[in-house]
Coordinates of C-alpha atoms in Angstrom, one line a residue:
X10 CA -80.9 90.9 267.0
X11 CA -83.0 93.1 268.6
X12 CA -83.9 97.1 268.7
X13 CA -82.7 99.5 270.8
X14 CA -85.0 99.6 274.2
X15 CA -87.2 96.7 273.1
X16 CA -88.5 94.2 275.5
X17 CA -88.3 91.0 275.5
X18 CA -92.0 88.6 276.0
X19 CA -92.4 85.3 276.6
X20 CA -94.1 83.0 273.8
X21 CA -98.1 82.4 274.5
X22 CA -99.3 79.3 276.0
X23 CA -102.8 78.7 274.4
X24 CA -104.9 76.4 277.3
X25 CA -117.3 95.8 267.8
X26 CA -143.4 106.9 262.4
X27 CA -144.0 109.9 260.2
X28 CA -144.0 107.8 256.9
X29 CA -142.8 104.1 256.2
X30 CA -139.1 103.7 255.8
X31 CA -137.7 102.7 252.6
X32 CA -135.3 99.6 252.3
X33 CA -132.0 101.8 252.3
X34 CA -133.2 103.9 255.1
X35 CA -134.2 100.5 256.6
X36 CA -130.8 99.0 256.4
X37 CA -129.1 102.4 257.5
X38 CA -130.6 102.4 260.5
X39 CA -130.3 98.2 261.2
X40 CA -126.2 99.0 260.8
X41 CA -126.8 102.0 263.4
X42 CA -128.8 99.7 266.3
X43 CA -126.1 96.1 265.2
X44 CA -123.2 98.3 266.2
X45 CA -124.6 99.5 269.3
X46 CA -125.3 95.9 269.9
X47 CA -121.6 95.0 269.6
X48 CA -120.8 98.2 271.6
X49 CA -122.9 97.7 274.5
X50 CA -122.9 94.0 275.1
X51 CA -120.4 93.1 277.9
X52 CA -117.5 90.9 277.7
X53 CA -117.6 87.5 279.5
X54 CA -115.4 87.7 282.3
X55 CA -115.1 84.2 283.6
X56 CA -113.3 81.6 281.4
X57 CA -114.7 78.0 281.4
X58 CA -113.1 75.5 283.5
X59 CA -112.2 73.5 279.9
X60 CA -110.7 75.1 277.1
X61 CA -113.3 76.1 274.9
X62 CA -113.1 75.6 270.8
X63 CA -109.9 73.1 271.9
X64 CA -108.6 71.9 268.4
X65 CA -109.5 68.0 267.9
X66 CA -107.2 67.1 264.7
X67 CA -103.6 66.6 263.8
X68 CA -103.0 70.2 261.7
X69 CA -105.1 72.0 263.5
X70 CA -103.3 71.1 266.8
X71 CA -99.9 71.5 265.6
X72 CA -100.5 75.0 264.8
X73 CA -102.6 76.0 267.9
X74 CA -99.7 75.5 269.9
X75 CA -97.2 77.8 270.4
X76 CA -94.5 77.8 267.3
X77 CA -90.7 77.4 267.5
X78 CA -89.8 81.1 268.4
X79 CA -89.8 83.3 271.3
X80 CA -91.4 86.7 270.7
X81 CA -90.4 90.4 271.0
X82 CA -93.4 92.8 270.6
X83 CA -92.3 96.6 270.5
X84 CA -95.4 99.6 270.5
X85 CA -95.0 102.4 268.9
X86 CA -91.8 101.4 266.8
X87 CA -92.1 102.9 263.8
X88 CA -94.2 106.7 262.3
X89 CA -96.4 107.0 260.6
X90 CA -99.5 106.0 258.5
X91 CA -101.2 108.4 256.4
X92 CA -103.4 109.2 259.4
X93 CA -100.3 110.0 261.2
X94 CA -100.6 106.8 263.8
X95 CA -97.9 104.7 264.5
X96 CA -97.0 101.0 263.8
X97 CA -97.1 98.2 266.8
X98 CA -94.7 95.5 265.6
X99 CA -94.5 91.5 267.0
X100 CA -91.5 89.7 265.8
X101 CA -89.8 86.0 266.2
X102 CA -87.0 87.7 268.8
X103 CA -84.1 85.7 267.1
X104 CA -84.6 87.2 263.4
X105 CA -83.0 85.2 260.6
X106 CA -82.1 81.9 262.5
X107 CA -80.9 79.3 260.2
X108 CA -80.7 82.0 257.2
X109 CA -84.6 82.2 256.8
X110 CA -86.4 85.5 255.9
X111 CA -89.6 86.0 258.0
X112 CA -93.3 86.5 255.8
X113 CA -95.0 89.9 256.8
X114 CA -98.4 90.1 258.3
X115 CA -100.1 93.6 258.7
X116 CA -103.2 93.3 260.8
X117 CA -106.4 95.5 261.0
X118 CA -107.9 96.0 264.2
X119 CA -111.8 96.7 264.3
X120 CA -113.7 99.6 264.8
X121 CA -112.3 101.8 267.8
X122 CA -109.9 98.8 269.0
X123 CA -106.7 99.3 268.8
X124 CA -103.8 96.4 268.0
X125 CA -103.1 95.9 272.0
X126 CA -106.1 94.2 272.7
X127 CA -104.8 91.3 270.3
X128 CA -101.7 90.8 271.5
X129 CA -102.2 86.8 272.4
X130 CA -103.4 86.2 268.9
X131 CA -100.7 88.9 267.4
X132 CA -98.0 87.1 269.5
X133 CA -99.0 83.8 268.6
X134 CA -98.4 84.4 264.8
X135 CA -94.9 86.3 265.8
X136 CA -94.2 82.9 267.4
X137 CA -94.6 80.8 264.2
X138 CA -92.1 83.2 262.4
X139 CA -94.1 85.8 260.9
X140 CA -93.5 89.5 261.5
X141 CA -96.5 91.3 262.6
X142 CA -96.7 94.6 261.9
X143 CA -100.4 97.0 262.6
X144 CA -100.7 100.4 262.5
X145 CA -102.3 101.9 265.9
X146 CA -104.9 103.8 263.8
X147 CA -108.5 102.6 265.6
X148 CA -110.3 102.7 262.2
X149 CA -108.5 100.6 259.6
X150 CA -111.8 100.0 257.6
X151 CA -110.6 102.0 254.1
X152 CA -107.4 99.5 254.2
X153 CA -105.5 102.4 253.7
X154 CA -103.5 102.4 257.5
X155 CA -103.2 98.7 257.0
X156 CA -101.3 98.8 253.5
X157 CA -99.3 101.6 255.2
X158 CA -98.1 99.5 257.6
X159 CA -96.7 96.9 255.1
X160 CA -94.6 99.1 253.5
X161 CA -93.7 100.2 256.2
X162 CA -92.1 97.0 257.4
X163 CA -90.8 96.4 254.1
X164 CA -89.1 99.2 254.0
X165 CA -86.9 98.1 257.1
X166 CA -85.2 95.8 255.3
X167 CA -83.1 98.2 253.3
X168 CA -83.2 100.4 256.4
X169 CA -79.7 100.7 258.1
X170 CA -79.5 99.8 261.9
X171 CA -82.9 98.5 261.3
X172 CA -83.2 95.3 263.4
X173 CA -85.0 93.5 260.4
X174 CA -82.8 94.6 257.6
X175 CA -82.0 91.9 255.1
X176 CA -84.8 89.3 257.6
X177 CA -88.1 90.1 255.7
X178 CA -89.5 87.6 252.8
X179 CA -90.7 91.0 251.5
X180 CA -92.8 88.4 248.6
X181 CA -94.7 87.2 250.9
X182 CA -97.2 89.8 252.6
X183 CA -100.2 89.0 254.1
X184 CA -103.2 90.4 256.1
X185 CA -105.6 89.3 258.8
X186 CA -108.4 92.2 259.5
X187 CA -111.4 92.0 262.5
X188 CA -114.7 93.3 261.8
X189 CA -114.5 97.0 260.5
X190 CA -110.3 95.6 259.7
X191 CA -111.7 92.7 258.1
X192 CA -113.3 94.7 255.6
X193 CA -110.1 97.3 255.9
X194 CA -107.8 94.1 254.9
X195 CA -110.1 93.0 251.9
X196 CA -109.1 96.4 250.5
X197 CA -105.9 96.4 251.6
X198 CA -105.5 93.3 249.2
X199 CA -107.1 94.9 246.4
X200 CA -105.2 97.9 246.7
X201 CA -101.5 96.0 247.2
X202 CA -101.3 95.5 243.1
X203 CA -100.6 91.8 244.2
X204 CA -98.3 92.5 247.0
X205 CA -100.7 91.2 249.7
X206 CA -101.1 87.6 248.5
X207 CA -102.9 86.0 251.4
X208 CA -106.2 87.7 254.2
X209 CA -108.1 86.5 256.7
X210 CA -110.5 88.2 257.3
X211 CA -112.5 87.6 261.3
X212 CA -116.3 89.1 261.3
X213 CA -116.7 90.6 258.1
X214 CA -119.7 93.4 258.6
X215 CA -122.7 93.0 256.1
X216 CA -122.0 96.0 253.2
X217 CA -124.5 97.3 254.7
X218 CA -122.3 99.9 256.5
X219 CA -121.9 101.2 253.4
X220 CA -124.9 103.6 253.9
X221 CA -123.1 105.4 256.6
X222 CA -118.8 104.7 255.6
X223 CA -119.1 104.2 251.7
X224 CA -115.1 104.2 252.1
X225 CA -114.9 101.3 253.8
X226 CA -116.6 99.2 252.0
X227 CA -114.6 95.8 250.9
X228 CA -116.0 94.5 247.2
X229 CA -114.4 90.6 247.1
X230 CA -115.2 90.7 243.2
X231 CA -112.1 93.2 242.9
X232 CA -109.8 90.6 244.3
X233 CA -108.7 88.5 241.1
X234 CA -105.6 86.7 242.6
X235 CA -104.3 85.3 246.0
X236 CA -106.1 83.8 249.1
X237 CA -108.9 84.7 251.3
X238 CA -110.0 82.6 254.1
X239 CA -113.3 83.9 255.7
X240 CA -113.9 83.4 259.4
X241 CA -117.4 84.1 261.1
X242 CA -118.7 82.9 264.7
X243 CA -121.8 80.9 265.0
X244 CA -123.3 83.6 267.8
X245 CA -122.1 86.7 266.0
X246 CA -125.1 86.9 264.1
X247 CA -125.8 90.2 263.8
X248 CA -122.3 91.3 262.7
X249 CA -121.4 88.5 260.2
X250 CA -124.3 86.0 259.6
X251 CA -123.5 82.8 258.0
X252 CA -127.0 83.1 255.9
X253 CA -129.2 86.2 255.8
X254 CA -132.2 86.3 253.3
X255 CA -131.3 90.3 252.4
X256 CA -130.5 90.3 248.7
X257 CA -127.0 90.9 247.5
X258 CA -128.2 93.2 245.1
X259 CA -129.0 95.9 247.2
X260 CA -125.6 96.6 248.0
X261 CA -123.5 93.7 247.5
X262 CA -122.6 91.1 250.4
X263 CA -124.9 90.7 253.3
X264 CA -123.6 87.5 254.8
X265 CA -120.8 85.4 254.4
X266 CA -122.1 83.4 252.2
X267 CA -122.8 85.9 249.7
X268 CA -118.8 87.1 250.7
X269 CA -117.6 83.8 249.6
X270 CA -119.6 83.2 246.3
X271 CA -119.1 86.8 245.3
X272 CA -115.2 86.2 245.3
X273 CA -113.7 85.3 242.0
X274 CA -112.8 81.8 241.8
X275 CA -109.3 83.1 240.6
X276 CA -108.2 83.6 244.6
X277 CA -107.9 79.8 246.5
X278 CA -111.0 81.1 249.1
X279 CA -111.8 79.2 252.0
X280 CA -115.0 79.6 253.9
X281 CA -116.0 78.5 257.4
X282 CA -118.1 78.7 261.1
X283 CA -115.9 78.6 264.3
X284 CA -119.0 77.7 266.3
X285 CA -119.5 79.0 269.5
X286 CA -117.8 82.3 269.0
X287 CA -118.9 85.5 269.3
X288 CA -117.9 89.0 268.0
X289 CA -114.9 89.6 270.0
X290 CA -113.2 86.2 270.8
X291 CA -110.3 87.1 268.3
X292 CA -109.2 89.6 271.4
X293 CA -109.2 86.9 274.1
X294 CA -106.0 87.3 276.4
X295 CA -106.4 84.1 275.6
X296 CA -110.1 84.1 277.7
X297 CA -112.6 86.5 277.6
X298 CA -111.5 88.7 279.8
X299 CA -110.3 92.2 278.4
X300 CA -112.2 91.3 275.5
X301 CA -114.0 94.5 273.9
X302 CA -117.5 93.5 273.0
X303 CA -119.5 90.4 272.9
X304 CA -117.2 87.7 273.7
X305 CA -118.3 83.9 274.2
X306 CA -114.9 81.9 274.7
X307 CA -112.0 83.8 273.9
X308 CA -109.1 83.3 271.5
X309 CA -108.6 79.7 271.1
X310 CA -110.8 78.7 268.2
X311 CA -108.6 81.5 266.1
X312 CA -104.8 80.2 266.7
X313 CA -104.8 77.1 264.6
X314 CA -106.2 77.2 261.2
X315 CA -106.1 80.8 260.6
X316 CA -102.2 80.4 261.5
X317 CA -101.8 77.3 259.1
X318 CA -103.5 78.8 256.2
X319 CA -101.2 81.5 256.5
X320 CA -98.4 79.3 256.7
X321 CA -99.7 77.7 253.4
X322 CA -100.2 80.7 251.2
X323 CA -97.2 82.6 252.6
X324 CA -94.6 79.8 253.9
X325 CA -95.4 77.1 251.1
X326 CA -96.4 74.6 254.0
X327 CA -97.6 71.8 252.5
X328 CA -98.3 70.3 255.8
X329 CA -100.8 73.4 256.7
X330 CA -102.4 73.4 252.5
X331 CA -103.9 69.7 253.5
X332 CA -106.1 71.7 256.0
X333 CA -108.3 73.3 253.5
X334 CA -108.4 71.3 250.4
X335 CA -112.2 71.1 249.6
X336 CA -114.4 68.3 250.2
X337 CA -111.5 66.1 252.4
X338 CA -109.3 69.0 254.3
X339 CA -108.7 68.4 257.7
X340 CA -111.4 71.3 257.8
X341 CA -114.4 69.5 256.6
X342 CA -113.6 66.8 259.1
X343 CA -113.5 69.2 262.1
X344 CA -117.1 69.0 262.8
X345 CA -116.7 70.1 266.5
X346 CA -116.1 73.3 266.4
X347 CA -115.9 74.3 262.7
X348 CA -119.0 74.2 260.4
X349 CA -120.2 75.9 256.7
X350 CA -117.0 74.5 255.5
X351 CA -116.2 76.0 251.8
X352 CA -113.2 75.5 250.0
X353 CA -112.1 75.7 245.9
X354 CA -108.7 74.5 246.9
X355 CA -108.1 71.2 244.9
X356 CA -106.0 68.6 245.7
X357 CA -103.0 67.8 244.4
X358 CA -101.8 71.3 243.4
X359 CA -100.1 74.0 245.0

């Protein structure tokens, strides 16, 4: 079934000195000159003759490639958030095959990007039967926009004529969030009251931004139930650092590291490196070019296990869990392109 006016798209193929400062003032105005950095560095045009970040294991592989449906994308669909901007949607085009209801993802774009400039990696979940649904706001950071748009969606399938009514899995809602979104999607979680069970989160910012957008700051310690897996790139290190010696205490989180340990070990978290990847791959088309920002090989490295663990916490794929289990996941033995594997996921349970 499909809306009124919508197009149809085919599936992808994969292939942001008076006196001596003091240390807030100090951090204040490191946040200022990093997100100039991301700003101002330009996007890698040329893609590589081979495909950078290519997946190298059985799970990983499986869910790089393309899923089992075609995919209908349709801007604009649906008014409004709270800051009165509209919801993009991507969806499997034949909705309800076989009887199933679809899992919900909303998605956070980061700071000043807008959910275009992700449609590869957007249409590549659509394609593996979740719906996608982001709100067109270009500063989901507070979470806010991004919850929006979840009950938004949800609410289209009570909604009569509504293409998705009586297709949604409306228990099983998750979130994936880039830089300022990834932050925006942590909250989001926290602010669901358990509806949002599942995140990923790509380039979480240091908490350091808090000096300058105290709203948007995402405090893992307030998430007490669901799943969280925690993606940073190994040349991004001025957005999301792997390790950075600035204490925690200051004002929480300052690297992923800290991110991960500071999350309750209530939520099933998952922790890791795609190395080689820099701010912006997430919006590879599927290379660098378009890309906003600093971008180092595009969007491959992000369709496989961000799409399985997905999967896992929101489909029940067993097949996709066995990626992250600590210590002997598929994960830990991707030593390519993965690294700083973490994982509280034990085997054996669900």
């Amino acid at each position: 079934m499909r809306a009124p006016g919508l197009t149809e798209a085919v599936e992808p193929v994969p292939g942001r000195r008076p006196r001596r400062a003091g240390p807030r003032a100090a951090l204040l105005l490191l946040g200022i000159g990093l997100a100039l950095v991301t700003l101002c560095t330009p996007a890698r045009a040329a893609e590589p003759a081979a495909t950078p970040n290519a997946p190298t294991l059985p799970i990983e592989q499986k869910f790089y490639a393309p899923g089992p449906f075609a995919v209908t994308s349709a801007m604009g669909i649906g008014c409004c958030d709270s800051t009165g901007s509209k919801f993009d949607v991507w969806y499997p085009t034949d909705l309800g095959r076989d009887g199933d209801r679809h899992p919900v993802v909303t998605f956070g774009s980061g700071w000043l990007s807008t959910p275009d400039r992700y449609d590869y990696f957007l249409r590549h979940l659509a394609s593996w039967g979740f719906v996608v649904v982001a709100s067109e706001s270009n500063d989901t950071g507070s979470g806010r926009q991004i919850l929006d748009a979840a009950h938004w969606m949800l609410r289209q399938d009570d909604a009569p004529g509504s293409p998705f009514r009586d297709r949604l899995d409306t228990r099983a809602v998750g979130t994936v969030g880039h830089s300022e979104g990834a932050g925006g999607a942590l909250n989001a979680m926290r602010m669901s009251d358990g509806l949002i069970s599942a995140a990923v989160t790509v380039a979480l910012p240091p908490r350091l931004y808090c000096l300058t957008t105290p709203a948007n700051c995402a405090d893992p310690r307030a998430i007490t139930g669901g799943g969280i897996f925690m993606i940073n790139g190994s040349r991004d290190a001025l957005i999301s650092p792997s390790y950075l010696p600035v204490p925690s205490a200051v004002l929480g989180p300052q690297s992923m590291s800290a991110y991960y340990d500071a999350t309750p070990d209530s939520v099933a978290k998952v922790w890791a490196t795609l190395d080689g990847a820099d701010h912006s791959d997430l919006q590879g088309q599927p290379s660098c070019a378009g890309a906003h920002g600093a971008c180092a090989n595009g969007v491959y490295g992000f369709l496989g296990y961000p799409t399985a663990f997905l999967r896992y916490r929101l489909a029940h794929d067993d097949d996709a869990r066995a990626a992250f289990v600590n210590g002997t996941g598929e994960l830990f033995r991707e030593t390519t392109n993965w690294s700083n594997q973490h994982s509280n996921i034990p085997a054996g349970q669900p």
